[in-house]
Amino acid sequence: MVEGKGRHRVWTAIGALLLAGAGWWLYQTFFAGGKSAREPAAVAVTIAEAQRKDVRIELTANGTVTALSTVEVRPQISSVVREVHVREGQMVKPGDLLFTLDTRMDEANLAQARATLAQNQADLADARRQLARSEDLLKRNFISASAVDTARAKVANLEGLISANRASIEANRVSVSYGTLRATIAGRTGAVTAFPGSLVQPGGAALLTIAQIDPVAVSFTLPERELAALQQALRSGPVDVSAVPNDGLPDTIQGKVTFVDNTVNPQLGTLLLKAQFDNAQQRLWPGTYVNIHISVRTLRDVIVVPPHAVLTGPDNRLVYSVDKDHKVHANKVKLVAVTPEAAVVEGIQPGTRVVVEGAQNLRPGMTVRESPMQPASTPAANGAQGEGGA
């Protein structure tokens, strides 16, 4: 009897333990972890709507600043420098005196030519008086006709000699003028290579170089596939160009395309262009590199999304769209072009709500919740480019 009661108590304890274990398992399954297993936490993302609009395609190129014009100051005669009237790095304008050369020999030759002219003019005056008397004597038959012809020949000879004297004076005047070297363009002077007492010659080194830097030119190249769009833009009017100097200042400099080369480089497949910029502040310096931005075409009535919304997969581009139930879906798209502000895509409709930030951990079918858009910093100017680069 006692054994039966003891055995009953053992089985009762075992049953209670089994019931307790089953209860704990049911609680963990359906109450503690079941809710999170059925409904995972929503992922916070920022969302924007796809829009239909016109987009200007801006191309970016590396440009080289060049002086609009450069003049090498060289002497036209062999002489000695008497005085230097300019400083290195000075801004000059047309007509400014730069160098004075020793022209004493040319001035002496000029004075001699003038004296010779005066002498020959006196001889001519006398010859003309002699001719007049001879003609009068011929009328009275006091002299022969040959004597009159001789007098006329003498007058003609002196007239020719005077013409040569005047040409010699002009040549010597030009030689004297070569003794003063003046600026022919406005610009900035370079290094001075001659000083008072230096012997200079026409075939020697330049005494000075003047570079016109206001306005200034920038040379750059564009892919040959942009030639048709560039020609169309030029037919519509001047094509605007902006330059970003390497001086750390945020604002750009505006200019216009002034030259398009007549040949495409067959090895590189590029087209050479030049643009002209006002450069009063001298932010563009000849020889330096700048980033050039130029817009030659506009895509009309296209679908755009923020650039960060477009993701690159193993073999395609995609964007995550969000439906009215806050579920995400992967949409394959074709990237037509991208600018710092917008990406032009094909494959979605206007008004589609796309994920801009927070898409790195998303999977199709996941639930998301929208978070406020954070203020974006100004993106680096990479230029606009089509699929595969600009």
mmCIF file of C-alpha atoms in Angstrom:
data_model
loop_
_atom_site.group_PDB
_atom_site.id
_atom_site.type_symbol
_atom_site.label_atom_id
_atom_site.label_comp_id
_atom_site.label_asym_id
_atom_site.label_seq_id
_atom_site.Cartn_x
_atom_site.Cartn_y
_atom_site.Cartn_z
ATOM 1 C CA MET A 1 0.000 0.000 0.000
ATOM 2 C CA VAL A 2 2.830 2.335 0.864
ATOM 3 C CA GLU A 3 4.681 1.378 -2.289
ATOM 4 C CA GLY A 4 1.679 2.279 -4.440
ATOM 5 C CA LYS A 5 1.417 5.746 -2.939
ATOM 6 C CA GLY A 6 5.132 6.419 -3.420
ATOM 7 C CA ARG A 7 5.018 5.361 -7.044
ATOM 8 C CA HIS A 8 1.997 7.599 -7.633
ATOM 9 C CA ARG A 9 3.821 10.614 -6.200
ATOM 10 C CA VAL A 10 6.818 10.025 -8.504
ATOM 11 C CA TRP A 11 4.654 9.933 -11.605
ATOM 12 C CA THR A 12 2.799 13.028 -10.422
ATOM 13 C CA ALA A 13 6.101 14.970 -10.100
ATOM 14 C CA ILE A 14 7.226 13.824 -13.533
ATOM 15 C CA GLY A 15 3.946 14.962 -15.085
ATOM 16 C CA ALA A 16 4.231 18.365 -13.420
ATOM 17 C CA LEU A 17 7.739 18.832 -14.811
ATOM 18 C CA LEU A 18 6.589 17.891 -18.313
ATOM 19 C CA LEU A 19 3.687 20.331 -18.117
ATOM 20 C CA ALA A 20 6.021 23.109 -16.921
ATOM 21 C CA GLY A 21 8.484 22.452 -19.789
ATOM 22 C CA ALA A 22 5.695 22.428 -22.341
ATOM 23 C CA GLY A 23 4.364 25.728 -20.985
ATOM 24 C CA TRP A 24 7.775 27.376 -21.160
ATOM 25 C CA TRP A 25 8.251 26.217 -24.755
ATOM 26 C CA LEU A 26 4.834 27.526 -25.749
ATOM 27 C CA TYR A 27 5.551 30.894 -24.147
ATOM 28 C CA GLN A 28 8.913 31.286 -25.872
ATOM 29 C CA THR A 29 7.506 30.224 -29.203
ATOM 30 C CA PHE A 30 4.249 32.159 -29.344
ATOM 31 C CA PHE A 31 4.768 35.079 -26.986
ATOM 32 C CA ALA A 32 8.432 35.918 -26.348
ATOM 33 C CA GLY A 33 9.913 35.340 -29.883
ATOM 34 C CA GLY A 34 6.975 34.639 -32.094
ATOM 35 C CA LYS A 35 6.046 38.240 -32.733
ATOM 36 C CA SER A 36 9.527 39.276 -33.908
ATOM 37 C CA ALA A 37 9.778 36.175 -36.092
ATOM 38 C CA ARG A 38 6.507 36.976 -37.783
ATOM 39 C CA GLU A 39 7.031 40.737 -38.028
ATOM 40 C CA PRO A 40 10.715 41.840 -38.323
ATOM 41 C CA ALA A 41 11.512 45.418 -37.337
ATOM 42 C CA ALA A 42 11.040 47.987 -40.139
ATOM 43 C CA VAL A 43 14.218 49.480 -41.634
ATOM 44 C CA ALA A 44 14.507 53.274 -41.532
ATOM 45 C CA VAL A 45 15.108 54.770 -45.025
ATOM 46 C CA THR A 46 14.769 58.106 -46.780
ATOM 47 C CA ILE A 47 12.438 58.196 -49.760
ATOM 48 C CA ALA A 48 12.051 60.464 -52.798
ATOM 49 C CA GLU A 49 9.685 60.437 -55.761
ATOM 50 C CA ALA A 50 10.800 59.909 -59.352
ATOM 51 C CA GLN A 51 10.040 62.988 -61.458
ATOM 52 C CA ARG A 52 9.659 63.777 -65.139
ATOM 53 C CA LYS A 53 11.623 66.852 -66.226
ATOM 54 C CA ASP A 54 14.222 68.272 -68.607
ATOM 55 C CA VAL A 55 17.862 67.709 -67.643
ATOM 56 C CA ARG A 56 20.860 69.635 -68.950
ATOM 57 C CA ILE A 57 23.787 67.309 -69.485
ATOM 58 C CA GLU A 58 26.961 68.924 -68.210
ATOM 59 C CA LEU A 59 30.298 67.553 -69.351
ATOM 60 C CA THR A 60 33.490 67.865 -67.335
ATOM 61 C CA ALA A 61 36.983 68.160 -68.782
ATOM 62 C CA ASN A 62 40.468 69.041 -67.628
ATOM 63 C CA GLY A 63 41.599 72.316 -69.162
ATOM 64 C CA THR A 64 44.926 74.116 -69.462
ATOM 65 C CA VAL A 65 45.063 77.870 -69.007
ATOM 66 C CA THR A 66 46.924 79.663 -71.792
ATOM 67 C CA ALA A 67 47.581 83.332 -72.437
ATOM 68 C CA LEU A 68 45.201 84.763 -75.015
ATOM 69 C CA SER A 69 48.257 86.132 -76.828
ATOM 70 C CA THR A 70 51.989 86.143 -76.113
ATOM 71 C CA VAL A 71 54.592 88.556 -77.511
ATOM 72 C CA GLU A 72 58.347 88.107 -77.337
ATOM 73 C CA VAL A 73 60.105 91.466 -77.307
ATOM 74 C CA ARG A 74 63.216 91.290 -79.519
ATOM 75 C CA PRO A 75 65.463 94.018 -80.966
ATOM 76 C CA GLN A 76 65.440 94.694 -84.714
ATOM 77 C CA ILE A 77 68.973 96.081 -84.744
ATOM 78 C CA SER A 78 72.261 95.171 -83.096
ATOM 79 C CA SER A 79 72.840 97.681 -80.342
ATOM 80 C CA VAL A 80 73.536 98.213 -76.651
ATOM 81 C CA VAL A 81 70.779 98.625 -74.075
ATOM 82 C CA ARG A 82 70.842 102.131 -72.639
ATOM 83 C CA GLU A 83 67.911 101.928 -70.218
ATOM 84 C CA VAL A 84 65.267 99.434 -69.002
ATOM 85 C CA HIS A 85 61.913 101.093 -68.303
ATOM 86 C CA VAL A 86 59.931 98.056 -67.103
ATOM 87 C CA ARG A 87 59.964 95.741 -64.095
ATOM 88 C CA GLU A 88 59.527 92.000 -64.076
ATOM 89 C CA GLY A 89 55.910 91.000 -63.447
ATOM 90 C CA GLN A 90 54.575 94.454 -64.296
ATOM 91 C CA MET A 91 51.240 94.987 -66.014
ATOM 92 C CA VAL A 92 51.704 96.985 -69.220
ATOM 93 C CA LYS A 93 49.404 98.394 -71.881
ATOM 94 C CA PRO A 94 49.980 99.017 -75.597
ATOM 95 C CA GLY A 95 52.477 101.833 -76.171
ATOM 96 C CA ASP A 96 54.282 101.583 -72.828
ATOM 97 C CA LEU A 97 58.040 102.120 -73.162
ATOM 98 C CA LEU A 98 60.028 98.981 -72.322
ATOM 99 C CA PHE A 99 63.671 99.446 -73.477
ATOM 100 C CA THR A 100 65.829 102.200 -74.914
ATOM 101 C CA LEU A 101 68.785 101.183 -77.104
ATOM 102 C CA ASP A 102 71.875 103.137 -78.144
ATOM 103 C CA THR A 103 70.986 104.752 -81.487
ATOM 104 C CA ARG A 104 73.693 107.415 -81.745
ATOM 105 C CA MET A 105 75.096 105.925 -84.951
ATOM 106 C CA ASP A 106 71.655 105.769 -86.553
ATOM 107 C CA GLU A 107 70.931 109.322 -85.471
ATOM 108 C CA ALA A 108 74.233 110.463 -87.056
ATOM 109 C CA ASN A 109 73.342 108.665 -90.282
ATOM 110 C CA LEU A 110 69.947 110.354 -90.232
ATOM 111 C CA ALA A 111 71.559 113.774 -89.798
ATOM 112 C CA GLN A 112 73.958 113.039 -92.646
ATOM 113 C CA ALA A 113 71.105 111.978 -94.926
ATOM 114 C CA ARG A 114 69.234 115.176 -94.156
ATOM 115 C CA ALA A 115 72.357 117.269 -94.915
ATOM 116 C CA THR A 116 72.832 115.465 -98.217
ATOM 117 C CA LEU A 117 69.220 116.149 -99.092
ATOM 118 C CA ALA A 118 69.656 119.840 -98.372
ATOM 119 C CA GLN A 119 72.772 119.977 -100.559
ATOM 120 C CA ASN A 120 71.089 118.200 -103.446
ATOM 121 C CA GLN A 121 68.024 120.440 -103.135
ATOM 122 C CA ALA A 122 70.298 123.466 -103.473
ATOM 123 C CA ASP A 123 71.966 121.941 -106.522
ATOM 124 C CA LEU A 124 68.562 121.217 -108.021
ATOM 125 C CA ALA A 125 67.458 124.790 -107.552
ATOM 126 C CA ASP A 126 70.585 125.999 -109.331
ATOM 127 C CA ALA A 127 70.128 123.430 -112.098
ATOM 128 C CA ARG A 128 66.560 124.590 -112.698
ATOM 129 C CA ARG A 129 67.762 128.237 -112.983
ATOM 130 C CA GLN A 130 70.421 127.145 -115.453
ATOM 131 C CA LEU A 131 67.797 125.268 -117.459
ATOM 132 C CA ALA A 132 65.551 128.326 -117.556
ATOM 133 C CA ARG A 133 68.396 130.531 -118.855
ATOM 134 C CA SER A 134 69.372 127.893 -121.417
ATOM 135 C CA GLU A 135 65.843 127.692 -122.746
ATOM 136 C CA ASP A 136 65.725 131.476 -123.044
ATOM 137 C CA LEU A 137 69.043 131.539 -124.921
ATOM 138 C CA LEU A 138 67.823 128.771 -127.220
ATOM 139 C CA LYS A 139 64.836 130.882 -128.239
ATOM 140 C CA ARG A 140 67.289 133.618 -129.338
ATOM 141 C CA ASN A 141 69.536 131.090 -131.030
ATOM 142 C CA PHE A 142 72.500 131.833 -128.801
ATOM 143 C CA ILE A 143 73.070 128.179 -127.826
ATOM 144 C CA SER A 144 72.383 124.830 -129.356
ATOM 145 C CA ALA A 145 69.499 122.493 -128.459
ATOM 146 C CA SER A 146 71.981 119.936 -127.099
ATOM 147 C CA ALA A 147 73.050 122.348 -124.373
ATOM 148 C CA VAL A 148 69.438 122.684 -123.275
ATOM 149 C CA ASP A 149 69.078 118.884 -123.234
ATOM 150 C CA THR A 150 72.142 118.641 -121.024
ATOM 151 C CA ALA A 151 70.612 121.142 -118.580
ATOM 152 C CA ARG A 152 67.357 119.180 -118.517
ATOM 153 C CA ALA A 153 69.219 115.920 -117.836
ATOM 154 C CA LYS A 154 71.036 117.527 -114.943
ATOM 155 C CA VAL A 155 67.727 118.644 -113.399
ATOM 156 C CA ALA A 156 66.201 115.185 -113.811
ATOM 157 C CA ASN A 157 69.290 113.582 -112.301
ATOM 158 C CA LEU A 158 69.155 115.839 -109.244
ATOM 159 C CA GLU A 159 65.411 115.175 -108.827
ATOM 160 C CA GLY A 160 66.090 111.422 -108.763
ATOM 161 C CA LEU A 161 68.952 111.951 -106.339
ATOM 162 C CA ILE A 162 66.689 113.910 -104.001
ATOM 163 C CA SER A 163 64.119 111.086 -104.070
ATOM 164 C CA ALA A 164 66.902 108.693 -103.022
ATOM 165 C CA ASN A 165 67.926 111.117 -100.270
ATOM 166 C CA ARG A 166 64.394 111.167 -98.918
ATOM 167 C CA ALA A 167 64.229 107.342 -98.935
ATOM 168 C CA SER A 168 67.558 107.230 -97.082
ATOM 169 C CA ILE A 169 66.213 109.656 -94.489
ATOM 170 C CA GLU A 170 63.127 107.466 -93.991
ATOM 171 C CA ALA A 171 65.291 104.324 -93.613
ATOM 172 C CA ASN A 172 67.483 106.051 -91.031
ATOM 173 C CA ARG A 173 64.388 107.330 -89.228
ATOM 174 C CA VAL A 174 63.083 103.749 -89.009
ATOM 175 C CA SER A 175 66.454 102.568 -87.673
ATOM 176 C CA VAL A 176 66.330 105.261 -84.995
ATOM 177 C CA SER A 177 62.785 104.208 -84.065
ATOM 178 C CA TYR A 178 64.073 100.672 -83.450
ATOM 179 C CA GLY A 179 65.980 102.118 -80.515
ATOM 180 C CA THR A 180 62.774 102.381 -78.446
ATOM 181 C CA LEU A 181 60.940 99.105 -77.749
ATOM 182 C CA ARG A 182 57.300 99.508 -76.699
ATOM 183 C CA ALA A 183 54.547 97.101 -75.658
ATOM 184 C CA THR A 184 52.207 96.067 -78.450
ATOM 185 C CA ILE A 185 49.612 94.288 -76.267
ATOM 186 C CA ALA A 186 48.244 94.627 -72.752
ATOM 187 C CA GLY A 187 49.504 91.963 -70.398
ATOM 188 C CA ARG A 188 51.919 90.921 -67.703
ATOM 189 C CA THR A 189 55.663 90.980 -68.253
ATOM 190 C CA GLY A 190 57.877 87.999 -67.615
ATOM 191 C CA ALA A 191 61.564 87.830 -66.750
ATOM 192 C CA VAL A 192 63.818 90.607 -68.085
ATOM 193 C CA THR A 193 66.910 89.128 -69.758
ATOM 194 C CA ALA A 194 68.756 92.329 -70.770
ATOM 195 C CA PHE A 195 70.041 95.208 -68.680
ATOM 196 C CA PRO A 196 71.798 98.545 -69.350
ATOM 197 C CA GLY A 197 75.054 97.849 -71.172
ATOM 198 C CA SER A 198 73.940 94.499 -72.614
ATOM 199 C CA LEU A 199 74.635 93.917 -76.298
ATOM 200 C CA VAL A 200 71.461 92.711 -78.015
ATOM 201 C CA GLN A 201 70.973 91.359 -81.527
ATOM 202 C CA PRO A 202 67.964 90.493 -83.682
ATOM 203 C CA GLY A 203 68.806 86.773 -83.637
ATOM 204 C CA GLY A 204 69.469 86.624 -79.913
ATOM 205 C CA ALA A 205 67.243 85.763 -76.972
ATOM 206 C CA ALA A 206 64.047 87.697 -76.313
ATOM 207 C CA LEU A 207 64.522 90.655 -74.006
ATOM 208 C CA LEU A 208 61.102 90.177 -72.438
ATOM 209 C CA THR A 209 57.876 88.214 -72.858
ATOM 210 C CA ILE A 210 54.425 89.773 -72.455
ATOM 211 C CA ALA A 211 51.460 87.455 -71.821
ATOM 212 C CA GLN A 212 47.874 88.662 -72.125
ATOM 213 C CA ILE A 213 46.027 87.188 -69.137
ATOM 214 C CA ASP A 214 42.888 89.346 -69.070
ATOM 215 C CA PRO A 215 41.000 87.986 -70.847
ATOM 216 C CA VAL A 216 42.576 84.547 -70.783
ATOM 217 C CA ALA A 217 42.024 81.328 -72.723
ATOM 218 C CA VAL A 218 41.535 77.727 -71.566
ATOM 219 C CA SER A 219 42.167 74.764 -73.873
ATOM 220 C CA PHE A 220 40.337 71.466 -73.284
ATOM 221 C CA THR A 221 39.061 68.426 -75.157
ATOM 222 C CA LEU A 222 35.693 66.699 -75.470
ATOM 223 C CA PRO A 223 34.845 63.189 -76.723
ATOM 224 C CA GLU A 224 34.117 63.102 -80.434
ATOM 225 C CA ARG A 225 30.628 61.692 -79.758
ATOM 226 C CA GLU A 226 29.665 65.145 -78.413
ATOM 227 C CA LEU A 227 30.540 66.882 -81.700
ATOM 228 C CA ALA A 228 27.007 66.826 -83.137
ATOM 229 C CA ALA A 229 25.485 68.196 -79.920
ATOM 230 C CA LEU A 230 28.214 70.844 -79.709
ATOM 231 C CA GLN A 231 27.617 71.998 -83.297
ATOM 232 C CA GLN A 232 23.886 72.241 -82.649
ATOM 233 C CA ALA A 233 24.513 74.262 -79.494
ATOM 234 C CA LEU A 234 26.858 76.630 -81.353
ATOM 235 C CA ARG A 235 24.255 77.206 -84.045
ATOM 236 C CA SER A 236 21.831 78.347 -81.342
ATOM 237 C CA GLY A 237 24.273 80.938 -79.967
ATOM 238 C CA PRO A 238 27.347 81.223 -77.731
ATOM 239 C CA VAL A 239 28.042 78.139 -75.626
ATOM 240 C CA ASP A 240 28.654 78.947 -71.964
ATOM 241 C CA VAL A 241 31.529 77.347 -70.069
ATOM 242 C CA SER A 242 32.404 77.484 -66.379
ATOM 243 C CA ALA A 243 35.874 76.990 -64.927
ATOM 244 C CA VAL A 244 36.814 75.920 -61.400
ATOM 245 C CA PRO A 245 40.281 77.350 -60.581
ATOM 246 C CA ASN A 246 42.547 75.530 -58.158
ATOM 247 C CA ASP A 247 42.548 78.411 -55.676
ATOM 248 C CA GLY A 248 40.184 76.921 -53.105
ATOM 249 C CA LEU A 249 37.406 79.463 -53.697
ATOM 250 C CA PRO A 250 33.927 77.959 -54.203
ATOM 251 C CA ASP A 251 32.662 80.269 -56.968
ATOM 252 C CA THR A 252 33.345 79.498 -60.598
ATOM 253 C CA ILE A 253 34.343 81.730 -63.520
ATOM 254 C CA GLN A 254 32.057 82.008 -66.522
ATOM 255 C CA GLY A 255 33.270 82.092 -70.112
ATOM 256 C CA LYS A 256 32.289 81.185 -73.669
ATOM 257 C CA VAL A 257 33.576 78.769 -76.298
ATOM 258 C CA THR A 258 35.588 80.705 -78.913
ATOM 259 C CA PHE A 259 37.305 77.958 -80.924
ATOM 260 C CA VAL A 260 36.521 74.423 -82.109
ATOM 261 C CA ASP A 261 39.290 72.587 -83.931
ATOM 262 C CA ASN A 262 38.608 71.474 -87.491
ATOM 263 C CA THR A 263 39.956 67.942 -86.914
ATOM 264 C CA VAL A 264 39.240 65.172 -84.423
ATOM 265 C CA ASN A 265 42.321 63.535 -82.958
ATOM 266 C CA PRO A 266 42.114 60.037 -84.518
ATOM 267 C CA GLN A 267 44.308 58.432 -81.855
ATOM 268 C CA LEU A 268 42.430 59.776 -78.822
ATOM 269 C CA GLY A 269 39.009 60.365 -80.355
ATOM 270 C CA THR A 270 38.844 63.855 -78.869
ATOM 271 C CA LEU A 271 38.093 67.332 -80.154
ATOM 272 C CA LEU A 272 40.112 70.388 -79.094
ATOM 273 C CA LEU A 273 38.215 73.473 -77.915
ATOM 274 C CA LYS A 274 39.158 76.847 -76.450
ATOM 275 C CA ALA A 275 37.123 79.113 -74.217
ATOM 276 C CA GLN A 276 37.718 82.734 -73.277
ATOM 277 C CA PHE A 277 37.282 84.044 -69.707
ATOM 278 C CA ASP A 278 37.434 87.495 -68.179
ATOM 279 C CA ASN A 279 40.265 87.356 -65.663
ATOM 280 C CA ALA A 280 40.405 90.706 -63.887
ATOM 281 C CA GLN A 281 41.138 89.001 -60.550
ATOM 282 C CA GLN A 282 43.792 86.796 -62.188
ATOM 283 C CA ARG A 283 42.371 83.581 -60.728
ATOM 284 C CA LEU A 284 43.284 81.772 -63.948
ATOM 285 C CA TRP A 285 47.040 81.632 -64.451
ATOM 286 C CA PRO A 286 48.711 80.474 -67.682
ATOM 287 C CA GLY A 287 50.101 76.970 -67.392
ATOM 288 C CA THR A 288 47.779 75.782 -64.613
ATOM 289 C CA TYR A 289 45.059 73.137 -64.854
ATOM 290 C CA VAL A 290 41.370 73.820 -64.202
ATOM 291 C CA ASN A 291 38.157 71.822 -64.256
ATOM 292 C CA ILE A 292 35.884 72.818 -67.116
ATOM 293 C CA HIS A 293 32.100 72.335 -67.111
ATOM 294 C CA ILE A 294 30.185 72.707 -70.355
ATOM 295 C CA SER A 295 26.582 71.940 -71.242
ATOM 296 C CA VAL A 296 26.018 71.013 -74.886
ATOM 297 C CA ARG A 297 22.707 69.117 -74.810
ATOM 298 C CA THR A 298 19.462 68.802 -72.857
ATOM 299 C CA LEU A 299 17.465 65.602 -72.327
ATOM 300 C CA ARG A 300 13.786 66.420 -72.692
ATOM 301 C CA ASP A 301 10.950 64.892 -70.658
ATOM 302 C CA VAL A 302 12.968 62.169 -68.906
ATOM 303 C CA ILE A 303 12.582 60.343 -65.586
ATOM 304 C CA VAL A 304 15.005 61.466 -62.873
ATOM 305 C CA VAL A 305 15.760 60.206 -59.373
ATOM 306 C CA PRO A 306 18.404 61.247 -56.848
ATOM 307 C CA PRO A 307 21.818 59.859 -57.866
ATOM 308 C CA HIS A 308 22.179 57.862 -54.615
ATOM 309 C CA ALA A 309 18.976 55.982 -55.379
ATOM 310 C CA VAL A 310 20.611 54.061 -58.249
ATOM 311 C CA LEU A 311 22.481 50.947 -57.068
ATOM 312 C CA THR A 312 24.952 48.900 -59.097
ATOM 313 C CA GLY A 313 24.376 45.159 -59.071
ATOM 314 C CA PRO A 314 26.526 42.349 -60.484
ATOM 315 C CA ASP A 315 25.122 42.750 -63.997
ATOM 316 C CA ASN A 316 22.630 45.627 -63.900
ATOM 317 C CA ARG A 317 21.488 48.849 -62.234
ATOM 318 C CA LEU A 318 18.508 48.907 -59.892
ATOM 319 C CA VAL A 319 16.463 51.089 -57.564
ATOM 320 C CA TYR A 320 14.354 50.043 -54.581
ATOM 321 C CA SER A 321 10.754 51.229 -54.768
ATOM 322 C CA VAL A 322 8.349 51.396 -51.820
ATOM 323 C CA ASP A 323 4.658 50.471 -52.209
ATOM 324 C CA LYS A 324 1.694 51.720 -50.179
ATOM 325 C CA ASP A 325 2.200 48.874 -47.669
ATOM 326 C CA HIS A 326 5.787 50.053 -47.011
ATOM 327 C CA LYS A 327 7.233 46.999 -48.759
ATOM 328 C CA VAL A 328 10.295 47.353 -50.957
ATOM 329 C CA HIS A 329 10.700 46.000 -54.487
ATOM 330 C CA ALA A 330 13.805 45.811 -56.657
ATOM 331 C CA ASN A 331 13.406 47.503 -60.065
ATOM 332 C CA LYS A 332 15.939 47.042 -62.856
ATOM 333 C CA VAL A 333 16.658 50.349 -64.587
ATOM 334 C CA LYS A 334 18.854 51.674 -67.378
ATOM 335 C CA LEU A 335 21.061 54.568 -66.378
ATOM 336 C CA VAL A 336 20.966 57.086 -69.249
ATOM 337 C CA ALA A 337 22.964 59.913 -67.657
ATOM 338 C CA VAL A 338 23.921 61.222 -64.252
ATOM 339 C CA THR A 339 24.598 64.711 -62.933
ATOM 340 C CA PRO A 340 25.550 65.825 -59.422
ATOM 341 C CA GLU A 341 21.852 66.545 -58.781
ATOM 342 C CA ALA A 342 19.939 63.843 -60.650
ATOM 343 C CA ALA A 343 20.208 60.480 -62.371
ATOM 344 C CA VAL A 344 18.274 59.942 -65.615
ATOM 345 C CA VAL A 345 16.854 56.400 -65.693
ATOM 346 C CA GLU A 346 14.522 54.229 -67.744
ATOM 347 C CA GLY A 347 12.422 51.452 -66.228
ATOM 348 C CA ILE A 348 10.223 53.200 -63.638
ATOM 349 C CA GLN A 349 7.281 55.575 -63.832
ATOM 350 C CA PRO A 350 7.016 59.163 -62.562
ATOM 351 C CA GLY A 351 5.767 59.298 -58.978
ATOM 352 C CA THR A 352 7.459 56.050 -57.988
ATOM 353 C CA ARG A 353 8.702 56.323 -54.408
ATOM 354 C CA VAL A 354 12.333 55.199 -54.389
ATOM 355 C CA VAL A 355 14.766 54.601 -51.543
ATOM 356 C CA VAL A 356 17.541 57.190 -51.467
ATOM 357 C CA GLU A 357 19.406 56.333 -48.250
ATOM 358 C CA GLY A 358 19.430 53.127 -46.237
ATOM 359 C CA ALA A 359 19.226 50.716 -49.187
ATOM 360 C CA GLN A 360 22.476 48.881 -48.451
ATOM 361 C CA ASN A 361 20.790 46.297 -46.184
ATOM 362 C CA LEU A 362 17.452 45.992 -47.974
ATOM 363 C CA ARG A 363 16.026 42.890 -49.583
ATOM 364 C CA PRO A 364 12.878 42.655 -51.736
ATOM 365 C CA GLY A 365 9.795 42.252 -49.556
ATOM 366 C CA MET A 366 11.243 43.901 -46.453
ATOM 367 C CA THR A 367 9.219 46.479 -44.570
ATOM 368 C CA VAL A 368 10.600 49.993 -44.254
ATOM 369 C CA ARG A 369 9.675 53.150 -42.450
ATOM 370 C CA GLU A 370 10.368 56.602 -43.802
ATOM 371 C CA SER A 371 12.771 58.878 -41.968
ATOM 372 C CA PRO A 372 13.315 62.602 -42.651
ATOM 373 C CA MET A 373 15.755 63.496 -45.409
ATOM 374 C CA GLN A 374 19.060 64.695 -43.968
ATOM 375 C CA PRO A 375 20.541 67.922 -45.407
ATOM 376 C CA ALA A 376 23.027 66.861 -48.050
ATOM 377 C CA SER A 377 26.409 68.442 -48.403
ATOM 378 C CA THR A 378 27.292 69.958 -51.746
ATOM 379 C CA PRO A 379 28.560 67.123 -53.946
ATOM 380 C CA ALA A 380 31.838 67.328 -55.727
ATOM 381 C CA ALA A 381 31.483 68.508 -59.284
ATOM 382 C CA ASN A 382 32.088 65.322 -61.280
ATOM 383 C CA GLY A 383 30.195 66.534 -64.293
ATOM 384 C CA ALA A 384 27.381 64.878 -66.172
ATOM 385 C CA GLN A 385 27.978 61.700 -68.050
ATOM 386 C CA GLY A 386 25.975 59.162 -69.929
ATOM 387 C CA GLU A 387 25.969 55.416 -69.487
ATOM 388 C CA GLY A 388 29.583 54.358 -69.565
ATOM 389 C CA GLY A 389 30.990 57.853 -68.861
ATOM 390 C CA ALA A 390 31.034 61.131 -70.629
#
